[in-house]
XYZ file of C-alpha atoms in Angstrom:
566
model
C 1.009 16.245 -9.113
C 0.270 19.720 -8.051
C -2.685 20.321 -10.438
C -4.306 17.106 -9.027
C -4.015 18.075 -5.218
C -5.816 21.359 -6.483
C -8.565 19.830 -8.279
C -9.197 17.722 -5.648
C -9.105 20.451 -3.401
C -11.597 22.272 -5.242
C -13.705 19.434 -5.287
C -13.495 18.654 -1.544
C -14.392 22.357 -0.633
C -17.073 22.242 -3.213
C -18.398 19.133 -1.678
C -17.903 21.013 1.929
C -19.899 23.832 0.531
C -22.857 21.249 -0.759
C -23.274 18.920 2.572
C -24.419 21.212 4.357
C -27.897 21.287 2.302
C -27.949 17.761 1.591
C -27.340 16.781 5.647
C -30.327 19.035 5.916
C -32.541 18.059 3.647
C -32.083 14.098 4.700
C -32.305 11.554 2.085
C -35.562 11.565 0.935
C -37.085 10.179 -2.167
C -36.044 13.044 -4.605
C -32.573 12.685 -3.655
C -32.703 8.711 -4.122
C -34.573 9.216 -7.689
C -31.736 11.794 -8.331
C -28.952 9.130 -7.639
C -30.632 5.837 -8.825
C -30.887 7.994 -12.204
C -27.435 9.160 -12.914
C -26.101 5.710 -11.869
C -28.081 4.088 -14.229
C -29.394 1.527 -11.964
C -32.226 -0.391 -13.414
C -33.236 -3.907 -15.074
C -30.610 -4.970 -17.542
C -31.882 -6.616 -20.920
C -31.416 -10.237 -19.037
C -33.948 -9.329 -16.292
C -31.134 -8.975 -13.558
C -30.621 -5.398 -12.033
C -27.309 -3.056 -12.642
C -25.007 -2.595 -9.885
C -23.331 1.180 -10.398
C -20.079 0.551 -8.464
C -17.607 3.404 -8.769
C -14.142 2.999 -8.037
C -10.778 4.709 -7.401
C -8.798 1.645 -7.231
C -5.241 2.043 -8.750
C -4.617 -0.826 -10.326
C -7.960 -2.621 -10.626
C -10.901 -1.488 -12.374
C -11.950 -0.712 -16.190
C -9.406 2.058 -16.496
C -6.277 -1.156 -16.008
C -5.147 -2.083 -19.435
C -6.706 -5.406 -20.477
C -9.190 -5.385 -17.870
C -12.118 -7.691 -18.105
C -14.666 -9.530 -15.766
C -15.857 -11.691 -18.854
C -14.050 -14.646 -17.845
C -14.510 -14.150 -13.625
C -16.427 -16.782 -12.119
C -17.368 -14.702 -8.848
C -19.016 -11.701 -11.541
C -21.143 -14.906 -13.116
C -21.788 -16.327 -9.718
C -22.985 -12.553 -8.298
C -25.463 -12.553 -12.216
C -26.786 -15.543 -11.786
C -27.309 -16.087 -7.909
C -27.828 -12.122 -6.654
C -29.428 -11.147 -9.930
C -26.585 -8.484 -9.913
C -24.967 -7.254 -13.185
C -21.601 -5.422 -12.811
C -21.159 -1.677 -13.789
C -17.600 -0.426 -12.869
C -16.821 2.811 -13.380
C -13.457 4.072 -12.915
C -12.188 7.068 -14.476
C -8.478 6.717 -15.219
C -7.530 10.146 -13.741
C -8.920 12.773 -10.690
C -11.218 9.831 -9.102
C -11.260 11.641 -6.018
C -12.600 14.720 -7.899
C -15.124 13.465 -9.821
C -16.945 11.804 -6.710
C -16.029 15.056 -4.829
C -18.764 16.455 -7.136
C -20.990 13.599 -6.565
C -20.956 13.717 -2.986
C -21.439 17.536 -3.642
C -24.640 17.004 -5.988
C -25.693 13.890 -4.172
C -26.019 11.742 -7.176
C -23.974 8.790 -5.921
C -23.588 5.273 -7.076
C -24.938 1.991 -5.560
C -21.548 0.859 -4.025
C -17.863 2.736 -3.926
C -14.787 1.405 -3.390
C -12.733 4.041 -2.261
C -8.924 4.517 -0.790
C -9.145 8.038 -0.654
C -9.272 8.761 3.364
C -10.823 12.175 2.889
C -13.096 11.402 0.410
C -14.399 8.250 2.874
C -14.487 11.055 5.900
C -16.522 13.692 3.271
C -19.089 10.657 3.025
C -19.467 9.937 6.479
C -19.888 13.779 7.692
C -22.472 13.924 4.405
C -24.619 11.071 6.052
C -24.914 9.595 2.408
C -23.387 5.730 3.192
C -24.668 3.216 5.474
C -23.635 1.772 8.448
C -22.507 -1.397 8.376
C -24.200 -2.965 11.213
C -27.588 -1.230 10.300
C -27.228 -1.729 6.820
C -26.659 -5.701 7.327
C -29.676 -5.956 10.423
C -32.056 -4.115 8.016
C -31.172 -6.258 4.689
C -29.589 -9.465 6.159
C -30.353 -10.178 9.617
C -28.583 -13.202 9.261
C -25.487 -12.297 7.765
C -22.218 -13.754 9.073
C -20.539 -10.284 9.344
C -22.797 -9.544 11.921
C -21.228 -12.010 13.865
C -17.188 -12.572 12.825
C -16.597 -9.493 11.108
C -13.384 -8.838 12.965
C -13.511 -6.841 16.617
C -10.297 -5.331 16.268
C -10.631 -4.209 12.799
C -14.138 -3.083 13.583
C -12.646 -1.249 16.272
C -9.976 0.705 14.308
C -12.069 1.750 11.248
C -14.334 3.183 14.273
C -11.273 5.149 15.537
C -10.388 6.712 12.113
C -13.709 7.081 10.376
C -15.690 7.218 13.347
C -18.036 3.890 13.182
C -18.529 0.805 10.970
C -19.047 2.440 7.898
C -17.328 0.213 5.401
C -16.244 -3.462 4.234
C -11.897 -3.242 4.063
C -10.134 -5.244 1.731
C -6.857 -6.886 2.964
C -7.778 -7.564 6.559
C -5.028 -8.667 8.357
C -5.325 -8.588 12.314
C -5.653 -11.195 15.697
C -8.850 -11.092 14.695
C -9.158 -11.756 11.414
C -6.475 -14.727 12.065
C -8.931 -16.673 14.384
C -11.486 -16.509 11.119
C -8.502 -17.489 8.896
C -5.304 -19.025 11.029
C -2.062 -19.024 8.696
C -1.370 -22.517 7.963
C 2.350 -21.537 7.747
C 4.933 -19.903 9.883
C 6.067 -18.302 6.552
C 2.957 -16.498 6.738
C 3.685 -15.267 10.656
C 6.898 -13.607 9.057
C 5.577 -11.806 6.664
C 2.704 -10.573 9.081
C 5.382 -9.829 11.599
C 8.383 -8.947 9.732
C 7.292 -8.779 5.841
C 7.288 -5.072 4.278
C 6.912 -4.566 0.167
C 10.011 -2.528 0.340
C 13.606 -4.255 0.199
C 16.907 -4.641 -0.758
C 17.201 -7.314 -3.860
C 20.211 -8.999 -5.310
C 20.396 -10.316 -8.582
C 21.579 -13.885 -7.489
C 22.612 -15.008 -11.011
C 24.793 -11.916 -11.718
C 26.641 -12.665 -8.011
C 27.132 -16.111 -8.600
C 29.094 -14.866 -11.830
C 30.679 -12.670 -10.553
C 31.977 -14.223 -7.425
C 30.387 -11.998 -5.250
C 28.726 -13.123 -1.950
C 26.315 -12.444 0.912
C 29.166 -11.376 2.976
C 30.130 -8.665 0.342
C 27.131 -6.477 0.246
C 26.113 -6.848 3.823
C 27.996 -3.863 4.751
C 28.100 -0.255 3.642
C 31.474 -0.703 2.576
C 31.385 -3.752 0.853
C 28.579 -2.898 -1.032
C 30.150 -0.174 -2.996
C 32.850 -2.658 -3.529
C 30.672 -5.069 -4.916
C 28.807 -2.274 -7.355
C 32.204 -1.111 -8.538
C 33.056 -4.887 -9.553
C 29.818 -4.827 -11.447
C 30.200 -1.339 -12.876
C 34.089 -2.975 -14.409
C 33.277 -6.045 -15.133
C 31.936 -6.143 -18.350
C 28.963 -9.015 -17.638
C 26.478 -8.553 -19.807
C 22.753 -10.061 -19.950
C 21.977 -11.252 -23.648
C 24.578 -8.883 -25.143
C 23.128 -5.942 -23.149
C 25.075 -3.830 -19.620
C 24.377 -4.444 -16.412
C 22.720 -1.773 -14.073
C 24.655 -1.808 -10.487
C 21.664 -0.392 -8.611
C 17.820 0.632 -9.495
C 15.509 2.366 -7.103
C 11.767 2.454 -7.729
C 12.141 4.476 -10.769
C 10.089 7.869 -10.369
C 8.358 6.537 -7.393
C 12.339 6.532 -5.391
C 11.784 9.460 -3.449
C 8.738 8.175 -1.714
C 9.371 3.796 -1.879
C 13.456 3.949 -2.236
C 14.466 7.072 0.051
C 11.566 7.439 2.331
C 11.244 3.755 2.967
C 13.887 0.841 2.133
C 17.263 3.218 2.849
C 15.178 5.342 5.745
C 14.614 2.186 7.640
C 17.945 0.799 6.732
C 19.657 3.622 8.022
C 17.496 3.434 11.224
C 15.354 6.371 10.739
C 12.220 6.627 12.913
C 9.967 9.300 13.555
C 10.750 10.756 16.973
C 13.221 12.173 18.640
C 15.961 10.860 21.558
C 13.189 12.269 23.870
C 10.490 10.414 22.027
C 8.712 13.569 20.628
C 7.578 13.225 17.095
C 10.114 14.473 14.105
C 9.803 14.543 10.273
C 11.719 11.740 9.456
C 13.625 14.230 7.257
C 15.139 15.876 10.421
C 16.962 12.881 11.714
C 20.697 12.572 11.354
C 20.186 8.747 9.924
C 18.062 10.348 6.637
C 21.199 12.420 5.883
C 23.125 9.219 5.690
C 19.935 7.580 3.456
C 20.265 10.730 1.591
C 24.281 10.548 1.199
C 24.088 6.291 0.522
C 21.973 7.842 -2.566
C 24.368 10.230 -3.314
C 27.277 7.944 -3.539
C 25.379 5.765 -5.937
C 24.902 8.819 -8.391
C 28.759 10.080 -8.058
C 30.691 6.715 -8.354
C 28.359 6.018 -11.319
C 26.782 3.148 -9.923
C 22.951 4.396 -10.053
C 22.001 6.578 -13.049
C 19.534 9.074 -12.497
C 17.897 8.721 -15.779
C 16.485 5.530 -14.373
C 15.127 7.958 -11.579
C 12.571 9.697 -14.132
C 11.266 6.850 -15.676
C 7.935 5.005 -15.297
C 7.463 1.509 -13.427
C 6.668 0.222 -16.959
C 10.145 1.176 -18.159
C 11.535 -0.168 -14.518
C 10.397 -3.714 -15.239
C 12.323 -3.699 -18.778
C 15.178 -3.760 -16.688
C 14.132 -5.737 -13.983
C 12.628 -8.563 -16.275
C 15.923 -8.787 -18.493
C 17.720 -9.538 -15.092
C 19.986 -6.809 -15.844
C 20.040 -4.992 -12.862
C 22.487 -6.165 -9.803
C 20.634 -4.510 -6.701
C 16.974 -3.559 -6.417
C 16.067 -1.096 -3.568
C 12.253 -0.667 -4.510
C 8.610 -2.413 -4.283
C 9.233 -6.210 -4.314
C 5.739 -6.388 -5.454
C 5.946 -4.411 -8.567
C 7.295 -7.263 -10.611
C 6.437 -10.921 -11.091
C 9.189 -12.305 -9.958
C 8.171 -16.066 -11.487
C 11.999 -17.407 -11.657
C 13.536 -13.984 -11.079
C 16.741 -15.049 -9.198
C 16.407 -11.993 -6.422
C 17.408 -12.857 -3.338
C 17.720 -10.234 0.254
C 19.537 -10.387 2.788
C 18.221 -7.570 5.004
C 19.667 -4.518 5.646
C 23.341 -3.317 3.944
C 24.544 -2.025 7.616
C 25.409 1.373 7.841
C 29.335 1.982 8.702
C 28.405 3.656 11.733
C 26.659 0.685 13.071
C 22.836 2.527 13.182
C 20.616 -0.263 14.021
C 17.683 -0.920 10.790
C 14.539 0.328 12.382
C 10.940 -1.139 10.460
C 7.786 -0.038 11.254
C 5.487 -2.837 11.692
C 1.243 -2.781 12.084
C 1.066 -4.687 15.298
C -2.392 -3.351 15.749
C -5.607 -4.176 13.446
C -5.540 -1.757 10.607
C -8.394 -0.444 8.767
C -7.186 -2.551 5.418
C -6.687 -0.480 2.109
C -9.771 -0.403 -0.285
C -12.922 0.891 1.664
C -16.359 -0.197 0.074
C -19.259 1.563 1.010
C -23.127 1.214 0.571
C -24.922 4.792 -0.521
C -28.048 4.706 1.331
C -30.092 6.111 -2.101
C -28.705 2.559 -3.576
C -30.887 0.556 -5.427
C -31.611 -3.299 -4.690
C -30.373 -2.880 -1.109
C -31.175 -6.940 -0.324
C -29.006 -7.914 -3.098
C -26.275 -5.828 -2.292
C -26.559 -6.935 1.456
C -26.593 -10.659 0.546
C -23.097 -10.308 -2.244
C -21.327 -8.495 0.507
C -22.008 -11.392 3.168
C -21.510 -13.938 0.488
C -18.346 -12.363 -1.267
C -16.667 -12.155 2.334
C -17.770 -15.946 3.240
C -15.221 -18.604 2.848
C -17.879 -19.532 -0.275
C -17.659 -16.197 -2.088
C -13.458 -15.978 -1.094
C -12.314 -19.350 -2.673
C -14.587 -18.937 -6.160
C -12.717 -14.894 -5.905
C -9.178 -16.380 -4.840
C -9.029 -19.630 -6.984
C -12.134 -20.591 -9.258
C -14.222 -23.687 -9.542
C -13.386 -26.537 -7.116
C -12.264 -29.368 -9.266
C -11.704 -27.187 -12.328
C -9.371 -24.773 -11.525
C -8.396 -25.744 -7.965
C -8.265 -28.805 -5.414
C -8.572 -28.587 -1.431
C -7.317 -31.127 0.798
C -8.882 -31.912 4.241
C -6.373 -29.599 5.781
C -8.074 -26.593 3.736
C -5.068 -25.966 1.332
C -5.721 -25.089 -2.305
C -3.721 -26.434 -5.394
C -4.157 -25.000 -8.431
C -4.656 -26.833 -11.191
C -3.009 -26.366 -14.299
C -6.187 -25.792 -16.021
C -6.545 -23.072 -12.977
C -3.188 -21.227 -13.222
C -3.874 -20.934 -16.556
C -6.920 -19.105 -16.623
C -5.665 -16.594 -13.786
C -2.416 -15.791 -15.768
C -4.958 -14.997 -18.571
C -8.326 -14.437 -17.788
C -7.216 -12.680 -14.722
C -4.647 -11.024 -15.490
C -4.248 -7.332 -14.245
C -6.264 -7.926 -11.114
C -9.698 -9.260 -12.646
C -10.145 -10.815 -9.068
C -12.631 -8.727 -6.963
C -10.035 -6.833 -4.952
C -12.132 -4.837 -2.491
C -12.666 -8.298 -1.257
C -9.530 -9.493 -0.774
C -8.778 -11.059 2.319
C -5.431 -11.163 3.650
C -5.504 -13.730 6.199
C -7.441 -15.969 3.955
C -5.093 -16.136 1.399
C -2.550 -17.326 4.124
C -4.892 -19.866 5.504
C -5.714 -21.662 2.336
C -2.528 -21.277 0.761
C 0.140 -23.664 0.389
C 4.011 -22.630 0.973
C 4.487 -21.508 -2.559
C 7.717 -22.855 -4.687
C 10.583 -21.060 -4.224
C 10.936 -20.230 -8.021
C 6.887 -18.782 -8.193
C 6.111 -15.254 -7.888
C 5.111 -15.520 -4.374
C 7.692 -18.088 -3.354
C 9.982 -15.351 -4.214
C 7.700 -12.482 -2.283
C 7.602 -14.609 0.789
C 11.059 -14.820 0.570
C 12.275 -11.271 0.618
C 9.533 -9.330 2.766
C 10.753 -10.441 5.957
C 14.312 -10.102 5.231
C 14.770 -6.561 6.936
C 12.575 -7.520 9.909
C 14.336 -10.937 10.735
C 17.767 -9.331 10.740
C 19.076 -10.021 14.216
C 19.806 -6.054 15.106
C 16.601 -4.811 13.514
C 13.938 -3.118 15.481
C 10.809 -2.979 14.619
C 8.008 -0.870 16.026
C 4.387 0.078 16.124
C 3.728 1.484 12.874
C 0.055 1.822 13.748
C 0.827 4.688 16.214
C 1.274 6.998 13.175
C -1.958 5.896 11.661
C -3.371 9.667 12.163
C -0.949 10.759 9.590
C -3.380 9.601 6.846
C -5.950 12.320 7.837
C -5.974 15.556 8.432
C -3.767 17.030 11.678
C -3.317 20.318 10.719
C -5.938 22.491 9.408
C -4.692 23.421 6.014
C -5.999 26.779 5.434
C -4.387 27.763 8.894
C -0.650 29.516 8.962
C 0.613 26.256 10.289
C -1.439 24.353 7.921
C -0.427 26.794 4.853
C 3.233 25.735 5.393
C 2.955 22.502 6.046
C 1.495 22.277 2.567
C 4.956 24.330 1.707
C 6.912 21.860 3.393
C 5.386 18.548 1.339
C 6.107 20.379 -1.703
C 9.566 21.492 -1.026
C 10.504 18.342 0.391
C 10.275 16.518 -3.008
C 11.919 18.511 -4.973
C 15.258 19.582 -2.668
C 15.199 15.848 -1.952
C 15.900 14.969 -5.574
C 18.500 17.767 -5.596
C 21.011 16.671 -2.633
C 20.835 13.018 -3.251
C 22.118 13.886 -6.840
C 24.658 16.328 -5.738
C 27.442 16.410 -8.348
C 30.401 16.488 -5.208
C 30.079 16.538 -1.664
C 30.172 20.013 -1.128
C 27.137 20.191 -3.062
C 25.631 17.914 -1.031
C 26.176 19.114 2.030
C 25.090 23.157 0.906
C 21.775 21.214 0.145
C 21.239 19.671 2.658
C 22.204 22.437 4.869
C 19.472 24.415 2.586
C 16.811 21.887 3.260
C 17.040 21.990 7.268
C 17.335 26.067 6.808
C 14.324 25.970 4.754
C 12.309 23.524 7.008
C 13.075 26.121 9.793
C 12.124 29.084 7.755
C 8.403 26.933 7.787
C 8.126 26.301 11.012
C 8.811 22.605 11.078
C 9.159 23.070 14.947
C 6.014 23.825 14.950
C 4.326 21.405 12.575
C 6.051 18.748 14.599
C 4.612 20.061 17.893
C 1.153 19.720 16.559
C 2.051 16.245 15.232
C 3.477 14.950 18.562
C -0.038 16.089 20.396
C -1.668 13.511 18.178
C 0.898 11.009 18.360
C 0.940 11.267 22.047
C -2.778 10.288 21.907
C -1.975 7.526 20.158
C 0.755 6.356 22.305
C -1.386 6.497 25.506
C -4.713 4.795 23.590
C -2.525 2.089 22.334
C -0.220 1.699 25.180
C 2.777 2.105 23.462
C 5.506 4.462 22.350
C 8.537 4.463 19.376
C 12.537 5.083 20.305
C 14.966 6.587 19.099
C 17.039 3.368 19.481
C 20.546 5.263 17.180
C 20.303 8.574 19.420
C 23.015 7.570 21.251
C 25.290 7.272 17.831
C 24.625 11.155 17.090
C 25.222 13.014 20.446
C-alpha cells in the first residue's frame, strides 16, 4: 500500500513538474498528433474509428477476470450507430501512475474514466479535458445534457473540480430524481437511509438455533447469542460455523471505520461542533473494544482478518457465517438468508449516528473528454445518447422484447432469456458503468423479490438509518476530505501523512489485544502518539474547511452522545 502512494506520488509531482510547459505551449496540433498516436486512434479494419478509453475503474474494465464486451448490446449499438469501436485499456495495477505520466507527456487517450480525485484535479489545472458545456455546444448543439443534465449535480462537481468538466456515473440527487422519479418508496429508503455497510444475520442459522431479533439487538445479547453459536455444534454441510466476519482485510476501513463507528455513534466533531478524527472520540474506543471482545471470547478469528474478499465469499456463500459486519454489496446475495436489523445498541445507550448525502454528490466514476481526442462528433453524440433514457435501458437491460418488457408505467421485467444473458454475458460488470445512472435504475425498476440479489440489498441498506434512535446527518459536509486540505510537503502536512499510516497499523493492534490491559496500553499509545503528531493541529486545519462547508451548505453535524461521556 505504501509503495503505491509513492509511485503515485512520483507520478503526480512528475506530472506537476510537466504542466507547466504543456499549459504553456496550449494544445496545438503537435501535441494532438502526439496523443492521437500513442492512443492508437484511427480507422479500424471495419471502416469504423477506435475509441482509446483508459480507465481506472476497480472492478470494471479488461483487467476484471472474465471481462468481455463481445456479447454487450450498447458496445454493438455505439459500432454500428456512432461508428465507434471500443479500446479499453486498464492496467490492473498503479492506474493513477501510469496516466500521471500521460498527463505529464501529454499523450492522453480519447476518453478517461477516472475515480482518482487528484488525478481528475491534475487534468483540469493541465487544461488537457474539455468542458462539458463547451464540449457538447461545439459537437452537439442539440444534446439533451445541455438541457437536463442535473443543476445540483452540475453544481457540486463545479464546487470540487471547479466547473463542468466531466459526465458522473451513479447520479443520485433532487435533480436527477425529477429526470428519473423512484417508482418505489423502497427506493426513497435506500436514498435516505440505505448505506453498503451493515450488520447481517444469518437467518437460517437463527432459526436453528432458536435465536431471535430480540437477542442480538443489544450489546449484551449479542455476545450471548455468538457464544450459543460458538457451543453449539451447528454445522453447514458437515463444515463449523463462523460467529462473526468483518470485511476480511478491508475491516479496518468498511468494518471498524464504518458499520461499528456509526453503530457506536461516532461522528466527526466534537460536543462543541469542531471537527475531530473520528479516532479521537470516546464512541471509537467502544467500536474498537466491541472488536476486541470478538477476538478474546473467540467469536471472530483474526485469520479471517488477513484474507482476501475472494476467500470472504467462501464463507459467506456456504452460509456458514452467523453475523456479517461488512459491504452488503460484496456478495450476491440471490437466496442468501441475511437479514438486519439495524444497529446492535451499545450498553451505554450511544445513539447510531449515519452519515447520509443529503446534498447532490459528484457520483463516483468521472469520464472526461481530452481535447487532442479524435472523432470529437462521435464522442459528443455516444455521451448524449448513452445518458438518454435510449442509450440507459439497451446499458441497464438489453433488447426490448428480447431480453426485457416495459409496461406503460415504465417498469422493466426481465425476461428469462434476459437474466440469462446478464448472469453470463455480463457478468463481472460488462454493463457500461461510467454510465450508470442511479436514479434510473430506481425509476424503471420493479420492487425486486425478496429472495433476488437486490431484493435482499434493498432490504438491509436502510436498516441502520430506519432505526427509530438513529441519527443521521449531512455526510456531504465532509466532501472536502477527498482532496487535498493540508499541503503534504508542509510540517503539518508531513504528519498527517504519519498519522494515516500509523493509524492502520495500531488500529489492528488494540482491537486484537490478547487481554484488556493490552488493550487499553494501546489505545492509550494511539491517543499519545496522535498527540506526539499534532492531531490538534491537523484537526484545526480540518475544521476551517469544514466550517466552510457548514456555512455554504447551511448546515452543521452534532455530537448527539457528548452528553454520555462528560
Amino acid at each position: 500500500m505504501k509503495k503505491r502512494s509513492v509511485q503515485k506520488g512520483f507520478a503526480l509531482a512528475l506530472a506537476g513538474a510537466m504542466i507547466v510547459g504543456l499549459a504553456a505551449c496550449g494544445s496545438g496540433d503537435a501535441a494532438g498528433t502526439t496523443a492521437g498516436t500513442a492512443a492508437g486512434s484511427g480507422d479500424t479494419a471495419s471502416g469504423t474509428s477506435e475509441l482509446y478509453w483508459f480507465s481506472d475503474v476497480s472492478g470494471w474494465g479488461p483487467a476484471t477476470a472474465n471481462w468481455s464486451t463481445q456479447e454487450s448490446p450498447a458496445t454493438k449499438y455505439i459500432e454500428e450507430n456512432f461508428g465507434l469501436t471500443l479500446n479499453i485499456e486498464q492496467p490492473p495495477t498503479d492506474a493513477a501512475t501510469k496516466l500521471g505520466l500521460m498527463i505529464a507527456s501529454g499523450d492522453l487517450p480519447d476518453l478517461m474514466s477516472i475515480t482518482d480525485a487528484d488525478v481528475y484535479k491534475q487534468l483540469v489545472a493541465a487544461d488537457k479535458i474539455w468542458d462539458m458545456k463547451t464540449f457538447l455546444e461545439t459537437y452537439d448543439p442539440e444534446s439533451h445534457l445541455l438541457t437536463d443534465f442535473p443543476e445540483d449535480i452540475k453544481q457540486a462537481l463545479t464546487d470540487t473540480y471547479g466547473g463542468w468538466y466531466s459526465f458522473p456515473s451513479h447520479m443520485e440527487s433532487a435533480d436527477n430524481r425529477e429526470n428519473f422519479p423512484p417508482d418505489d418508496q423502497i427506493w426513497v429508503d435506500v436514498v435516505e437511509k440505505g448505506t453498503n455497510g451493515c450488520i447481517m444475520f444469518n437467518k437460517e442459522i437463527m432459526d436453528a438455533l432458536g435465536i431471535t431479533q430480540e437477542d442480538v439487538q443489544t450489546e449484551e445479547g449479542f455476545y450471548a447469542a455468538c457464544e450459543k453459536v460458538k457451543n453449539s455444534g451447528y454445522q453447514v454441510d458437515g463444515q463449523s460455523v463462523l460467529p462473526v466476519v468483518l470485511q476480511c482485510n478491508l475491516w479496518i476501513g468498511t468494518s471498524l471505520d464504518g458499520v461499528l463507528a456509526n453503530n457506536f455513534g461516532v461522528v466527526p466533531v466534537d460536543e462543541n461542533g469542531n471537527y475531530r478524527h473520528s479516532e479521537l472520540a470516546p464512541g471509537y474506543k467502544n467500536a474498537l473494544k466491541f472488536v476486541n471482545n470478538l477476538v478474546q471470547n473467540g467469536y471472530l478469528d483474526v485469520n479471517t482478518l488477513t484474507i482476501d474478499e475472494t476467500a470472504l465469499k467462501t464463507y459467506l456463500d456456504a452460509k456458514r457465517v452467523f453475523c456479517w459486519i461488512g459491504n452488503q454489496a460484496q456478495q450476491d446475495k440471490t437466496n442468501m438468508p441475511w437479514v438486519s436489523y439495524g444497529p446492535i445498541v451499545a450498553t451505554n445507550g450511544a445513539r447510531p449516528a449515519v452519515g447520509i448525502n443529503q446534498s447532490a454528490g459528484t457520483g463516483w466514476i468521472q469520464t472526461v473528454v481530452s481535447k487532442d481526442c479524435k472523432n470529437p462528433e462521435k464522442i459528443a453524440k455516444l455521451l448524449s445518447w448513452a445518458s438518454s433514457r435510449e442509450g440507459l435501458l439497451l446499458n441497464y437491460y438489453g433488447i426490448e422484447g428480447t431480453d426485457y418488457t416495459i409496461d406503460d408505467a415504465g417498469i422493466v421485467t426481465r425476461t428469462e432469456e434476459g437474466t440469462k444473458v446478464l448472469a453470463e454475458s455480463y457478468d463481472n460488470n460488462v454493463l457500461l458503468w461510467p454510465f450508470a445512472n442511479t436514479s434510473f435504475e430506481r425509476n424503471t425498476e420493479p420492487v425486486p423479490d425478496p429472495t433476488t440479489n437486490r431484493g435482499v440489498e434493498v432490504a438491509l441498506m436502510p436498516a441502520m438509518g430506519k432505526y427509530q434512535d438513529t441519527y443521521i446527518y449531512d455526510d456531504s459536509l465532509l466532501n472536502f476530505k477527498s482532496g487535498q486540505v493540508i499541503e503534504p510537503s508542509s510540517d503539518l502536512g508531513i504528519k498527517e501523512g504519519q498519522v494515516k499510516t500509523y493509524l492502520e497499523s495500531q488500529k489492528a493492534k488494540i482491537a486484537t489485544a490478547a487481554s484488556d490491559e493490552i488493550f487499553e496500553t494501546e489505545y492509550q499509545n494511539m491517543i499519545d502518539t496522535l498527540n506526539k503528531y499534532d492531531i490538534t493541529g491537523i484537526d484545526a486545519e480540518y475544521d476551517k474547511v469544514y466550517k466552510e462547508y457548514c456555512e455554504k451548505k447551511s448546515g452543521s453535524i452534532e455530537d448527539v452522545n457528548a452528553a454520555l461521556y462528560q
